[in-house]
mmCIF file of C-alpha atoms and ligand atoms in Angstrom:
data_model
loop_
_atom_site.group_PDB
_atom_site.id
_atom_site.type_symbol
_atom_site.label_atom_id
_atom_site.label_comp_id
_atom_site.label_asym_id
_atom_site.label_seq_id
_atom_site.Cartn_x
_atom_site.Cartn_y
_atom_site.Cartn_z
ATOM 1 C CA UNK A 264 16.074 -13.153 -19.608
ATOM 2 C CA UNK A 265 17.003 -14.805 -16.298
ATOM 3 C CA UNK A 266 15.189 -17.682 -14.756
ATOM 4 C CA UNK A 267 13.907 -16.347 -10.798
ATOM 5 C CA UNK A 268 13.869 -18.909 -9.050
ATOM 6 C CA UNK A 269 11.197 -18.469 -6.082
ATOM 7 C CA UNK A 270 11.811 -19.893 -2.298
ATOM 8 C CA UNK A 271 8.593 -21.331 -1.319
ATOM 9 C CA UNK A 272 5.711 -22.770 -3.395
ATOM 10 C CA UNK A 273 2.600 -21.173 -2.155
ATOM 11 C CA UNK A 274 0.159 -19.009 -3.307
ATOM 12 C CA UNK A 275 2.522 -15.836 -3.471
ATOM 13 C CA UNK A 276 4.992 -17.857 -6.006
ATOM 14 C CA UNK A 277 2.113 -18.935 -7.936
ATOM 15 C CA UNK A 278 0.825 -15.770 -8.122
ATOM 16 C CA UNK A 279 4.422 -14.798 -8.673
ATOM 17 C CA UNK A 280 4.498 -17.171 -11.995
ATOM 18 C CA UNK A 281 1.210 -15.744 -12.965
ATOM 19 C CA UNK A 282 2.421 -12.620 -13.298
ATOM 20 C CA UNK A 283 5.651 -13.292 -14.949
ATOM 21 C CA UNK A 284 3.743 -14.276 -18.284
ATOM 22 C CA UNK A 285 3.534 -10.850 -19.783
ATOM 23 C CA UNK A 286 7.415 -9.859 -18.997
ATOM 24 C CA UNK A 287 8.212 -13.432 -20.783
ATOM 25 C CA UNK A 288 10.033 -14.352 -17.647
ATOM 26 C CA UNK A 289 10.190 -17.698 -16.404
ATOM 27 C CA UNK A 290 9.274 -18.039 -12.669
ATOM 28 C CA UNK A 291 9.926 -21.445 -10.747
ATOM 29 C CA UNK A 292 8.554 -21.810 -7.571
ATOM 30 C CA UNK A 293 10.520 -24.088 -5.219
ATOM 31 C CA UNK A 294 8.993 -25.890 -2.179
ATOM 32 C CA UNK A 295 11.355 -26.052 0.761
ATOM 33 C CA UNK A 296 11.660 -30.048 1.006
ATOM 34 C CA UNK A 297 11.847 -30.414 -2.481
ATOM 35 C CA UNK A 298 14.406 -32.879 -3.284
ATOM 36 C CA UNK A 299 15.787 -31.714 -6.594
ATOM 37 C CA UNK A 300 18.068 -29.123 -6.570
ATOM 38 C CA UNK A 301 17.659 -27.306 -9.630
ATOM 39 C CA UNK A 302 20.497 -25.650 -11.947
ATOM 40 C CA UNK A 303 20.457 -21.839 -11.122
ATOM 41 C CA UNK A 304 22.848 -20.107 -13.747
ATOM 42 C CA UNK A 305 24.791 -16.887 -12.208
ATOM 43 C CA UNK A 306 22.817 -14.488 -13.864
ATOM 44 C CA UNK A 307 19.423 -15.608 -12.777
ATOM 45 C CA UNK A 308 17.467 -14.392 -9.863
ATOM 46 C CA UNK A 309 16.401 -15.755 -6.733
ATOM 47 C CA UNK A 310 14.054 -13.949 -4.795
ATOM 48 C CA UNK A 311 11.213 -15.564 -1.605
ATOM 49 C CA UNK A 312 7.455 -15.608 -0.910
ATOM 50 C CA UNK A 313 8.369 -16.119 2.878
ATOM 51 C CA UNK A 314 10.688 -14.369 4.862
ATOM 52 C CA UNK A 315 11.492 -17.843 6.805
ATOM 53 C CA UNK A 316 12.998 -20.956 5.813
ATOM 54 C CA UNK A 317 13.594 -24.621 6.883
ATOM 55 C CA UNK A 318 16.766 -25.245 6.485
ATOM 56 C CA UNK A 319 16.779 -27.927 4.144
ATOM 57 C CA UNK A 320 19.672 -29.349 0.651
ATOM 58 C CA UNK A 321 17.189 -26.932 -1.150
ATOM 59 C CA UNK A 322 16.578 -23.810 0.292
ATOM 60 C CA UNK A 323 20.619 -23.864 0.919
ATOM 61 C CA UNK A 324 21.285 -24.252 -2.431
ATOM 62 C CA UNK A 325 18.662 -21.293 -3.149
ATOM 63 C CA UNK A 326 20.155 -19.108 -0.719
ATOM 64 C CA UNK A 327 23.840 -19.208 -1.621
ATOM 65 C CA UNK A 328 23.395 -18.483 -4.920
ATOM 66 C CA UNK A 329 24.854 -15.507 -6.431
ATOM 67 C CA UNK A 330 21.805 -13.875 -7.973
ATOM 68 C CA UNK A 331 19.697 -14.689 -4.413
ATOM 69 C CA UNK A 332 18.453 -11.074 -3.570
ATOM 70 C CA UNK A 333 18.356 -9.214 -0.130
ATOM 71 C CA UNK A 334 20.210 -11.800 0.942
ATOM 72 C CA UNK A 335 20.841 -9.665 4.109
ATOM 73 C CA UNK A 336 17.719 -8.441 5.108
ATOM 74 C CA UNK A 337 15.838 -11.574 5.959
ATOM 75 C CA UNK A 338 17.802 -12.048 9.140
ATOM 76 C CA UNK A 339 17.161 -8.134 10.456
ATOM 77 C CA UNK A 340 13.361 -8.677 9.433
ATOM 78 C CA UNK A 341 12.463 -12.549 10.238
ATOM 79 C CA UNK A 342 13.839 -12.122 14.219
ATOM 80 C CA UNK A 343 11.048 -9.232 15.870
ATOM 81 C CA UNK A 344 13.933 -8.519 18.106
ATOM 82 C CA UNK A 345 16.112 -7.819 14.945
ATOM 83 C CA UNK A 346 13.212 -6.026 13.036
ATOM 84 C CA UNK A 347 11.839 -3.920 15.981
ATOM 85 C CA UNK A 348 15.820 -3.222 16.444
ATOM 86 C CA UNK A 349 16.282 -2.110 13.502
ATOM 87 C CA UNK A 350 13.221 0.245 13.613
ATOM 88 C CA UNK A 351 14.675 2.042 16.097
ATOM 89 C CA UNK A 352 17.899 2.706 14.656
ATOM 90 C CA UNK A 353 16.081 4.018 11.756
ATOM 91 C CA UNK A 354 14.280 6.295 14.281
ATOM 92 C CA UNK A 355 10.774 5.356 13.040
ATOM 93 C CA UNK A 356 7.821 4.393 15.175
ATOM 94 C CA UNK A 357 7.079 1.263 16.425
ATOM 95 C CA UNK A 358 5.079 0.006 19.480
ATOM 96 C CA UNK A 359 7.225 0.054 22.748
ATOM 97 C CA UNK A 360 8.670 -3.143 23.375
ATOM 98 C CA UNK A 361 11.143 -5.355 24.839
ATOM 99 C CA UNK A 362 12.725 -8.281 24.597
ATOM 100 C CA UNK A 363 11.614 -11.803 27.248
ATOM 101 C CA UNK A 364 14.827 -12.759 28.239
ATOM 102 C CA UNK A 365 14.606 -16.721 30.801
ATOM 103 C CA UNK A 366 14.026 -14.228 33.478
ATOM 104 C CA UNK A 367 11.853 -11.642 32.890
ATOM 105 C CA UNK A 368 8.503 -11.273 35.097
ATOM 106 C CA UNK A 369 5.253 -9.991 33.896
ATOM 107 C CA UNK A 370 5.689 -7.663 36.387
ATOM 108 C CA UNK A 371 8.557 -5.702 34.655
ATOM 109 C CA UNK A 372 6.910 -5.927 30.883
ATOM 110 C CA UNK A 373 3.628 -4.287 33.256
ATOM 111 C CA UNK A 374 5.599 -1.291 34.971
ATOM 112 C CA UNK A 375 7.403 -0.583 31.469
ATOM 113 C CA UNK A 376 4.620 -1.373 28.808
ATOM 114 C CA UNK A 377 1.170 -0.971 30.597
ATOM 115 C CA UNK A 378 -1.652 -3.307 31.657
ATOM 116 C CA UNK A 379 -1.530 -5.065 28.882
ATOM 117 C CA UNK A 380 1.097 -6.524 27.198
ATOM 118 C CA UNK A 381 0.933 -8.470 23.695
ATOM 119 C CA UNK A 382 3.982 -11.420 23.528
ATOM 120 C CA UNK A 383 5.368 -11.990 20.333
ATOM 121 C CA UNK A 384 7.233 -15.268 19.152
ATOM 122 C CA UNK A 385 10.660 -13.895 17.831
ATOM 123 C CA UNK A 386 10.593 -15.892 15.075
ATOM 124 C CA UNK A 387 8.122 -17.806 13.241
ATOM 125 C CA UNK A 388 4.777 -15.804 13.932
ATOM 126 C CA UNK A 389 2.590 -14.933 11.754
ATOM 127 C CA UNK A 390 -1.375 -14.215 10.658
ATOM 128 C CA UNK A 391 -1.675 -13.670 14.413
ATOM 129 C CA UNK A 392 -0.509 -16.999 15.112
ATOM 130 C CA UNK A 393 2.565 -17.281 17.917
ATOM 131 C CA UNK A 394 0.886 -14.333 20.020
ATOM 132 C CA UNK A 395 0.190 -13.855 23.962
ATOM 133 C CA UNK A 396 -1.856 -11.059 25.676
ATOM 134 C CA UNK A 397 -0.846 -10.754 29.097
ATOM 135 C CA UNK A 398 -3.195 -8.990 31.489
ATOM 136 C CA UNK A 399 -1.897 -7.225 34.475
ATOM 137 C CA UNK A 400 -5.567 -7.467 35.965
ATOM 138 C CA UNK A 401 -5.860 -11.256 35.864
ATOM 139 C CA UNK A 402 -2.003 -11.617 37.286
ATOM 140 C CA UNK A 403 -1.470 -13.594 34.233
ATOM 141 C CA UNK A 404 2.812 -14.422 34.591
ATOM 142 C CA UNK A 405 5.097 -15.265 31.192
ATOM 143 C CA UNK A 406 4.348 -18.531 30.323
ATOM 144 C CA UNK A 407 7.476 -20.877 30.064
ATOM 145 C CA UNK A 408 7.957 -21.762 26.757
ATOM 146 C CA UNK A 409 7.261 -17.822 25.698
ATOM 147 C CA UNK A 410 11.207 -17.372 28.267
ATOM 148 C CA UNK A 411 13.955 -16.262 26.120
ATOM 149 C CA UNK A 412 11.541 -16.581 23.027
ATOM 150 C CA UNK A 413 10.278 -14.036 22.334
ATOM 151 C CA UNK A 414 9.573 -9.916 22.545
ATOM 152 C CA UNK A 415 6.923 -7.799 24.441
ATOM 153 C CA UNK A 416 4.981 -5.281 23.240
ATOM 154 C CA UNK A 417 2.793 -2.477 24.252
ATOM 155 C CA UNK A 418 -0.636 -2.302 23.231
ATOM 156 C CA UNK A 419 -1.484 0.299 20.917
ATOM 157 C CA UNK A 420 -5.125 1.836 21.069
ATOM 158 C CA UNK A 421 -4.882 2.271 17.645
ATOM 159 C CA UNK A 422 -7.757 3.700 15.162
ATOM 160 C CA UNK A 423 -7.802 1.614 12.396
ATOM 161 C CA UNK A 424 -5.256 -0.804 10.610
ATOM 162 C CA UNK A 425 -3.313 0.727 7.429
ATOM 163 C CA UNK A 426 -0.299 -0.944 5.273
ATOM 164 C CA UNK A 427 1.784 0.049 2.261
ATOM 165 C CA UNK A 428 3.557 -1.633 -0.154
ATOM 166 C CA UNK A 429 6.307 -0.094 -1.865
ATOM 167 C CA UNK A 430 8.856 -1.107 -4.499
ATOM 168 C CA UNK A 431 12.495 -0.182 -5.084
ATOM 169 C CA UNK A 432 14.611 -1.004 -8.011
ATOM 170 C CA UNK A 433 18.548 -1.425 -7.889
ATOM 171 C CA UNK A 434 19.023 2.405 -8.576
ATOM 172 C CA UNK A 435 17.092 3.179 -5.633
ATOM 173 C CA UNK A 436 14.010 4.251 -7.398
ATOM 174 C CA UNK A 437 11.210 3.778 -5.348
ATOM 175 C CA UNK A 438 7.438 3.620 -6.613
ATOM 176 C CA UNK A 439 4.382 2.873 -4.175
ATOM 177 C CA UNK A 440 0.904 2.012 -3.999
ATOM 178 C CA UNK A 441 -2.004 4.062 -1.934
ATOM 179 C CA UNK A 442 -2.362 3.317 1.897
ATOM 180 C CA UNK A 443 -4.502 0.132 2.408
ATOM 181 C CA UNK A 444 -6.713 -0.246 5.051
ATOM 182 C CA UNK A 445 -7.337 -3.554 6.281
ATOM 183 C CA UNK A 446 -9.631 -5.341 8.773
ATOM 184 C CA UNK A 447 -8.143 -7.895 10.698
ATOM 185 C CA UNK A 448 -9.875 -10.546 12.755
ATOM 186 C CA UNK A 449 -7.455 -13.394 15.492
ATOM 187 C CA UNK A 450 -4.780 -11.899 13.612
ATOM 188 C CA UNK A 451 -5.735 -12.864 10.182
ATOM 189 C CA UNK A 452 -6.399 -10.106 7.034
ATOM 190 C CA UNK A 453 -9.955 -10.334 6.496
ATOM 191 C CA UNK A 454 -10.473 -7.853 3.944
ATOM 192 C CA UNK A 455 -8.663 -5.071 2.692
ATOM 193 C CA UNK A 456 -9.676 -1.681 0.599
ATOM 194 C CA UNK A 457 -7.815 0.951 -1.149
ATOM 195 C CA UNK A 458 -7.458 3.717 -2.382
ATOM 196 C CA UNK A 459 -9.308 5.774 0.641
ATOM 197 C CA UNK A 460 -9.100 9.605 0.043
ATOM 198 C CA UNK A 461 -9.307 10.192 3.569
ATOM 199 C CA UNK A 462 -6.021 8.677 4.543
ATOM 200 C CA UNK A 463 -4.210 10.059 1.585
ATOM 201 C CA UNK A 464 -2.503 12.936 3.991
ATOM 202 C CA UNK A 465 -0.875 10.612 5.668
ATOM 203 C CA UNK A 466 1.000 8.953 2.524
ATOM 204 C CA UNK A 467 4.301 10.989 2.252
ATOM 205 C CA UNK A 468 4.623 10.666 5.827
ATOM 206 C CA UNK A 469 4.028 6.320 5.168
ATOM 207 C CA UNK A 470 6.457 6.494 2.230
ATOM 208 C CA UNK A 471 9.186 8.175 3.511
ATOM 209 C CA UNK A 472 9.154 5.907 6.435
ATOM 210 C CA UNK A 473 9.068 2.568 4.214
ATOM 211 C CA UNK A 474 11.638 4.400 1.657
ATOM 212 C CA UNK A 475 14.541 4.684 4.666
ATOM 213 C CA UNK A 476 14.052 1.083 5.429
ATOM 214 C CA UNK A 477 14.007 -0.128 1.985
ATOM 215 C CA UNK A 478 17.620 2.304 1.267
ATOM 216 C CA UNK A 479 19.092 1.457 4.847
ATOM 217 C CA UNK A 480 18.767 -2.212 3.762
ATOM 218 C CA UNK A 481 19.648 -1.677 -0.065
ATOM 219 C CA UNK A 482 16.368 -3.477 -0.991
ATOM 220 C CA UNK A 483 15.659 -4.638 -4.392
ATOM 221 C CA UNK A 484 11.437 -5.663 -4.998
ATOM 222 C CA UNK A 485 8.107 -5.212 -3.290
ATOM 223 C CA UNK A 486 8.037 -4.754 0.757
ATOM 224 C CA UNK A 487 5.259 -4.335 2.788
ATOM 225 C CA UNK A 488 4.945 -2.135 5.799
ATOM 226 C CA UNK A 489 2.176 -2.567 8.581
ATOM 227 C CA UNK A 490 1.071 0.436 10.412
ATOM 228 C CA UNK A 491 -0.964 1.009 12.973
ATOM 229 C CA UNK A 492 -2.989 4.293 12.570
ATOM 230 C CA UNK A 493 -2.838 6.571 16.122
ATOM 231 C CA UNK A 494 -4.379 10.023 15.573
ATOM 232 C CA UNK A 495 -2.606 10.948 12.882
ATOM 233 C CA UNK A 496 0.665 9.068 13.486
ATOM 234 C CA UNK A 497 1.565 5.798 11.768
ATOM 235 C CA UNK A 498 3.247 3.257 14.008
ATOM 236 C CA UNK A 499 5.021 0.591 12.237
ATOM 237 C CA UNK A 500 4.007 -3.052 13.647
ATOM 238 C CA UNK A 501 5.358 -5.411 11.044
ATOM 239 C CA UNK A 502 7.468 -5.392 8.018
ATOM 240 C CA UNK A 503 7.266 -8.318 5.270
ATOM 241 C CA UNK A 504 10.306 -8.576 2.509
ATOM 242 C CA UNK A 505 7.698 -9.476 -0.267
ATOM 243 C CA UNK A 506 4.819 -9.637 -1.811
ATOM 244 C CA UNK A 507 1.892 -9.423 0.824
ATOM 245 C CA UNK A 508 -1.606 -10.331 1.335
ATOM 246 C CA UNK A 509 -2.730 -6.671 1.852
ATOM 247 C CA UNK A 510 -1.515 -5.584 -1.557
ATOM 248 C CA UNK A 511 -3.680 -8.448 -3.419
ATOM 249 C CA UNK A 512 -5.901 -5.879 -4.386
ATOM 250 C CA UNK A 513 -2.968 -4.126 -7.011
ATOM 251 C CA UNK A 514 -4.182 -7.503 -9.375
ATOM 252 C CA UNK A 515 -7.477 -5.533 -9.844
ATOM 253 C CA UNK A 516 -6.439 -2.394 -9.212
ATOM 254 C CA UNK A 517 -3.241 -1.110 -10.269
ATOM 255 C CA UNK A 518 -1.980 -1.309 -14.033
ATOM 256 C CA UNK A 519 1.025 -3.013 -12.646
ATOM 257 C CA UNK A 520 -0.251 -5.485 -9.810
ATOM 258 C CA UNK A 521 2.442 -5.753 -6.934
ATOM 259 C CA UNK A 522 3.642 -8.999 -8.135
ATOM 260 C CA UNK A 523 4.745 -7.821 -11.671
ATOM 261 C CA UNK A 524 6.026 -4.677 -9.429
ATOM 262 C CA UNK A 525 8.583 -7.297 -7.713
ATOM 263 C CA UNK A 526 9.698 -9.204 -10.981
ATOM 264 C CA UNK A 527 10.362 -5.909 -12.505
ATOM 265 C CA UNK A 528 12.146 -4.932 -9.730
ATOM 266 C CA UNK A 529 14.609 -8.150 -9.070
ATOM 267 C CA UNK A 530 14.861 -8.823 -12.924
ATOM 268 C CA UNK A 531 16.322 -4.926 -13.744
ATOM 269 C CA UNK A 532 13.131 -4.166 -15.446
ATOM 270 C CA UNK A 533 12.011 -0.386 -15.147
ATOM 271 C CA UNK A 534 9.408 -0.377 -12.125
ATOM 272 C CA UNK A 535 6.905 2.498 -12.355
ATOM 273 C CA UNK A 536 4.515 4.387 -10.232
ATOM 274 C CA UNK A 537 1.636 2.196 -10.705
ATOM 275 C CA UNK A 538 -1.682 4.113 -11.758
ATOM 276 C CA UNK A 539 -4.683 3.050 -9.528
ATOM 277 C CA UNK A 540 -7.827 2.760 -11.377
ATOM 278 C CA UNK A 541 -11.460 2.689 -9.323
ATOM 279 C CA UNK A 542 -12.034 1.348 -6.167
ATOM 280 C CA UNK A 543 -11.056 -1.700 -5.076
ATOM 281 C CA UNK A 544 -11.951 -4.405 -1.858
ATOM 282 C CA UNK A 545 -9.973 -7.281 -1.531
ATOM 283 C CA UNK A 546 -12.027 -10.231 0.579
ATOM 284 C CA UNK A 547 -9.845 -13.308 1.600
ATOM 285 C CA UNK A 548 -11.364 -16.206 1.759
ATOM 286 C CA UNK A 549 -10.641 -18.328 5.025
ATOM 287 C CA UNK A 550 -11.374 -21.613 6.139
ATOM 288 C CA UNK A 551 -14.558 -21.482 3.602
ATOM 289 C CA UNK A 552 -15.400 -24.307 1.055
ATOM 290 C CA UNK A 553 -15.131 -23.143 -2.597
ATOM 291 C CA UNK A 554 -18.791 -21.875 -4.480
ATOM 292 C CA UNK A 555 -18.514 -21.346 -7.963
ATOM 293 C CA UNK A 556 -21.208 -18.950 -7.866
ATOM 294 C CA UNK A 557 -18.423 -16.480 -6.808
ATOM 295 C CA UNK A 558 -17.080 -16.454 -10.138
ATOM 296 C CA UNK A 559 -19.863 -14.923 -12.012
ATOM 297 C CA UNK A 560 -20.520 -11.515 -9.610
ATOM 298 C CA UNK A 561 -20.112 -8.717 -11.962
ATOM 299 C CA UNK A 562 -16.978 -6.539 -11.045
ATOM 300 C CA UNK A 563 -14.697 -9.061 -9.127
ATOM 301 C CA UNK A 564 -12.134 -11.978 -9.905
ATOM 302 C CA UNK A 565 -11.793 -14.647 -8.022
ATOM 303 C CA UNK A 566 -8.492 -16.616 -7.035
ATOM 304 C CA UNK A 567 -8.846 -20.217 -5.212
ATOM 305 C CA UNK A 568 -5.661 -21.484 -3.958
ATOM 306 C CA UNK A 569 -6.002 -25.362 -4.532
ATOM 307 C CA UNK A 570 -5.356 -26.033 -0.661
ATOM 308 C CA UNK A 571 -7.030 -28.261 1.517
ATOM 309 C CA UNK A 572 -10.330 -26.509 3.292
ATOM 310 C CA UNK A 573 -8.948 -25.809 7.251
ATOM 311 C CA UNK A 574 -10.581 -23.877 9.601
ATOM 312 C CA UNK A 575 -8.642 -20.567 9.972
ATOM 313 C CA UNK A 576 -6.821 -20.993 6.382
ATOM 314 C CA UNK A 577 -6.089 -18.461 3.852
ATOM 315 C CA UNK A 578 -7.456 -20.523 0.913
ATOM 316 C CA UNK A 579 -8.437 -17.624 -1.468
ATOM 317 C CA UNK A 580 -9.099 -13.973 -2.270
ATOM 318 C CA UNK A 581 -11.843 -12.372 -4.707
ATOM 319 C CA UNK A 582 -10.699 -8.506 -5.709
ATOM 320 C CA UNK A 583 -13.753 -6.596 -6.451
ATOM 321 C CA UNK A 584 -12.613 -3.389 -8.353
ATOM 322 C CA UNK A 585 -14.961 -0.982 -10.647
ATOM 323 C CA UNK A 586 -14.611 2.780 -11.259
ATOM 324 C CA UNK A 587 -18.068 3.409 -9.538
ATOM 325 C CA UNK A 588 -18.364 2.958 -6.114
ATOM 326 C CA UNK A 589 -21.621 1.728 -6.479
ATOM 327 C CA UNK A 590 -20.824 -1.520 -8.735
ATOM 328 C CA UNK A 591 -18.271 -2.655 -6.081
ATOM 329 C CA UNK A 592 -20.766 -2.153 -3.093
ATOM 330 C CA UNK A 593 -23.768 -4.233 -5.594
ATOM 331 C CA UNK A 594 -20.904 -6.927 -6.079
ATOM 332 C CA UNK A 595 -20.322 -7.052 -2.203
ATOM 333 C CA UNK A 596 -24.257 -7.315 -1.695
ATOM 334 C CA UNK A 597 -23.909 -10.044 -3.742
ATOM 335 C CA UNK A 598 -20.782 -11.978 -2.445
ATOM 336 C CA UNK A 599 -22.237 -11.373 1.197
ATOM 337 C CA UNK A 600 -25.342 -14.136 0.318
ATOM 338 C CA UNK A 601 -22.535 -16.143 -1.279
ATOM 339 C CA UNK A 602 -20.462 -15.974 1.573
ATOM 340 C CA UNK A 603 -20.657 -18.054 5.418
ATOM 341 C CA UNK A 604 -22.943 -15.821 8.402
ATOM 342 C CA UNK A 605 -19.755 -15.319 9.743
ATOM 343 C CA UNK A 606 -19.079 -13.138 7.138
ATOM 344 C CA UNK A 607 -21.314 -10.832 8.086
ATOM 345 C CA UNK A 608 -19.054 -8.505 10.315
ATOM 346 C CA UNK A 609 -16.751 -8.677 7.506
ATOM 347 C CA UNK A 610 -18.733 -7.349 5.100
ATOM 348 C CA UNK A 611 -20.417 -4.320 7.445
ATOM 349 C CA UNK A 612 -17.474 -3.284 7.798
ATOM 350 C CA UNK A 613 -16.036 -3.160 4.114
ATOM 351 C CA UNK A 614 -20.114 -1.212 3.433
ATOM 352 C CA UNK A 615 -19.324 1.089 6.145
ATOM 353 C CA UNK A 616 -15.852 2.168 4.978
ATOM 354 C CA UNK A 617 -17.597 2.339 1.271
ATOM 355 C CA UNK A 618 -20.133 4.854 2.709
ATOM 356 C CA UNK A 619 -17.357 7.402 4.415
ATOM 357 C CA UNK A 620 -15.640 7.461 1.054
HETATM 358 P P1 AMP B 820 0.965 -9.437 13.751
HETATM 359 O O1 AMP B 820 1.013 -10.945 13.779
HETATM 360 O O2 AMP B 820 2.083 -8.743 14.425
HETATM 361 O O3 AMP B 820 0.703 -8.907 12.364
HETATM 362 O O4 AMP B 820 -0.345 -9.048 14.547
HETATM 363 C C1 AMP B 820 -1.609 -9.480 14.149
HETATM 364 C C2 AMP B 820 -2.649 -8.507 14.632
HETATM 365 O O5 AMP B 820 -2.609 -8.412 16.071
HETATM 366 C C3 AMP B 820 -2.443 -7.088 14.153
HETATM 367 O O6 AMP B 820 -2.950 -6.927 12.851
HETATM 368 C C4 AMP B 820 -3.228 -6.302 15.198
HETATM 369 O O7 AMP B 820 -4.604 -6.369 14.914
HETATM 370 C C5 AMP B 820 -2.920 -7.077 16.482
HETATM 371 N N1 AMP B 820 -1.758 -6.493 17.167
HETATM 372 C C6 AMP B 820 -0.444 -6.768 16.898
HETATM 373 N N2 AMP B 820 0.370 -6.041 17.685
HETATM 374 C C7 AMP B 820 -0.426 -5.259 18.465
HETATM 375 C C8 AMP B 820 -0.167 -4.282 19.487
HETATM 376 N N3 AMP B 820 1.067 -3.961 19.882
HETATM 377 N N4 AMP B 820 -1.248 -3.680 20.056
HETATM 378 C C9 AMP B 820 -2.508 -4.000 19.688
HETATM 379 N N5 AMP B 820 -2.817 -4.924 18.753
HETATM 380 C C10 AMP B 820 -1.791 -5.558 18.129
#
C-alpha cells in the first residue's frame, strides 16, 4: 500500500491518520516548516488538510511530487476570485460579486451589489476571519489594505446555512453524504446536524451541483460545498478541497466517516455510498477549556485537539449520534450544563432544529 503523505499537521491530518488504521494505510502528516523532507516513493500519495500553503523546502517538495493529487485545483479554489470564477463558468449559483480592484469605490460595489456589501480577502480567509461588511447607510468607503485584495459580495438573505460533502474516486464515481445544516456564529461552525428529512428535496439538486465541479476539475477525494439555503435554491458560498469541519459528524454517523471516504478515494480503494445511521449533532468546541466530564455523556464521543486554549479557537468537537432522537436531545441536555453560558444560543438552536424533525 502507498504511504499518503498529508500537507499540514492539524487536526484534519490527525484525524486523517486516525482513520487510516483500519485500511492498514500509513498516513504522515507533515507540518509546513518542518525541516525534514521526507522520502516520498512515486507510487505513494500526497493529498492536503488545507487548501493553502506557505511556501516553504517542505511543502515544495510535497507538492511536486508525482503522486500529489488535485494538484490543479488548489489554485482555482484557494483565490475567491478564481473559485467564484470558476462557479460561474460552471453556471452554478453563487452570491453576486465582484472583484476590488486599487480603484474601486464603495459606491460602485453599492449600485451593483446592494446596501450591503460583505468584502472578502482573496486569499487566505477563513472561519469568518479576513471579512468586511460595508454599509451603504453609514458611508463606510473600501478600506486600503482591502484595494486590489480582495472580492465583493452581495449579501444573501438567506434561510438557513446547509453544506455537502461529496466524494469522487478516479473513475468518476461519486458517493455523498446527506445535506448538513450548520449554525454559524463570527464566521465560525458552531454546530452542525444531519440527516434532516426536511431538506432532503433539495439533495439531487446539491449533488449534481457539487458532482460538475468535482468532474470539471477531475477531482479525486472528499470536497465540501457551502450553500446558502434561499427559498428553495442553494447558492454556493464556499468550496473546500478536503475534508471539512461540517462533515465531522460522518465519524459518528456514517459507516464510512468522511475521512476514510478521502483515503479510499486518493489510495484507489472502492469508495461507497456511505449508509447514515440515527441522528447525529456535531458541537465544536471553541475557545473552551477541556472538562472531562464530557467524555462520559451517554451517546456522544468526544475529540480534543491538544492545542493551546485561545479565545475564538477550534480546539475540539463531541459527535452526539443515537438512533432515537430522544437519546441525542438527553445527551445535549446534558453537554449544555457541561458547556460555557455562552453556549446557550448554541444549544437552543441545535433543540429547536431536533423538535422540527
Ligand atoms: P465564509 O468565510 O465565506 O465561510 O463566511 C463565513 C460566514 O459569513 C458564512 O457562514 C455566513 O454566515 C456569512 N456570510 C458569508 N458570505 C455571506 C454573504 N454573501 N451574505 C451573507 N452572509 C455571508
Amino acid at each position: 500500500m502507498p504511504t499518503v503523505w498529508v500537507l499540514g499537521a492539524g487536526q484534519l491530518g490527525a484525524m486523517l491518520k486516525q482513520a487510516a488504521y483500519p485500511l492498514a494505510l500509513d498516513v504522515v502528516p507533515i507540518e509546513p516548516d518542518s525541516e525534514h523532507l521526507p522520502d516520498i516513493a512515486d507510487h505513494d500519495i500526497v493529498t492536503v488538510e488545507r487548501e493553502q500553503w506557505p511556501d516553504t523546502a517542505v511543502t515544495r517538495h510535497l507538492s511536486s511530487q508525482v503522486g500529489f493529487m488535485n494538484a490543479d485545483i488548489f489554485g482555482k479554489i484557494a483565490d475567491r476570485f478564481h473559485q467564484k470564477t470558476m462557479l460561474d463558468t460552471l453556471g452554478i449559483n453563487t452570491a453576486p460579486w465582484r472583484s476590488v480592484e486599487l480603484d474601486t469605490k464603495a459606491e460602485a460595489l453599492h449600485a451593483e451589489l446592494g446596501p450591503d456589501v460583505l468584502l472578502k480577502r482573496r486569499e487566505g480567509g477563513y472561519d469568518g476571519k479576513g471579512q468586511y461588511w460595508l454599509y451603504e447607510d453609514q458611508g463606510d468607503e473600501v478600506p486600503s489594505d482591502w484595494q486590489g485584495t480582495g472580492i465583493a459580495e452581495k449579501k444573501i438573505p438567506f434561510n438557513e446555512e446547509l453544506s455537502l460533502v461529496g466524494a469522487r474516486d478516479k473513475d468518476g464515481n461519486k458517493v455523498f453524504y446527506p445535506l448538513t445544516l450548520n449554525l454559524h456564529s463570527n464566521g465560525i461552525l458552531m454546530a452542525s446536524v444531519a440527516p434532516l428529512a426536511r431538506v432532503a428535496h433539495l439533495q439531487p439538486m446539491a449533488e449534481s451541483m457539487l458532482s460538475k465541479i468535482m468532474d470539471s476539475a477531475n477531482y479525486i477525494g472528499v470536497m465540501a460545498m457551502e450553500c446558502f439555503r434561499v427559498g428553495e435554491q442553494l447558492i454556493v458560498n464556499e468550496l473546500a478541497p478536503r475534508v471539512h469541519n461540517s462533515g465531522h459528524w460522518t465519524q459518528a454517523g456514517a459507516c464510512v466517516s468522511q475521512f476514510e471516504m478521502h483515503l479510499r478515494a486518493v489510495s484507489g480503494l472502492p469508495i461507497k455510498a456511505p449508509e447514515v445511521r440515527g441522528q447525529s449533532v456535531m458541537i465544536n468546541l471553541i475557545g473552551v477549556e477541556r472538562e472531562l466530564s464530557w467524555m462520559e455523556v451517554p451517546s456522544s464521543q468526544s475529540y480534543w485537539y491538544g492545542k493551546d486554549v485561545r479565545p475564538g479557537r477550534k480546539l475540539g468537537h463531541i459527535n452526539i449520534n443515537h438512533p432515537q432522537k430522544k437519546a441525542v436531545q438527553l445527551a445535549l441536555s446534558t453537554l449544555r450544563k457541561q458547556l460555557p453560558d455562552n453556549y446557550n444560543d448554541v444549544f437552543d438552536w441545535v433543540d429547536k432544529e431536533l423538535k422540527r424533525i
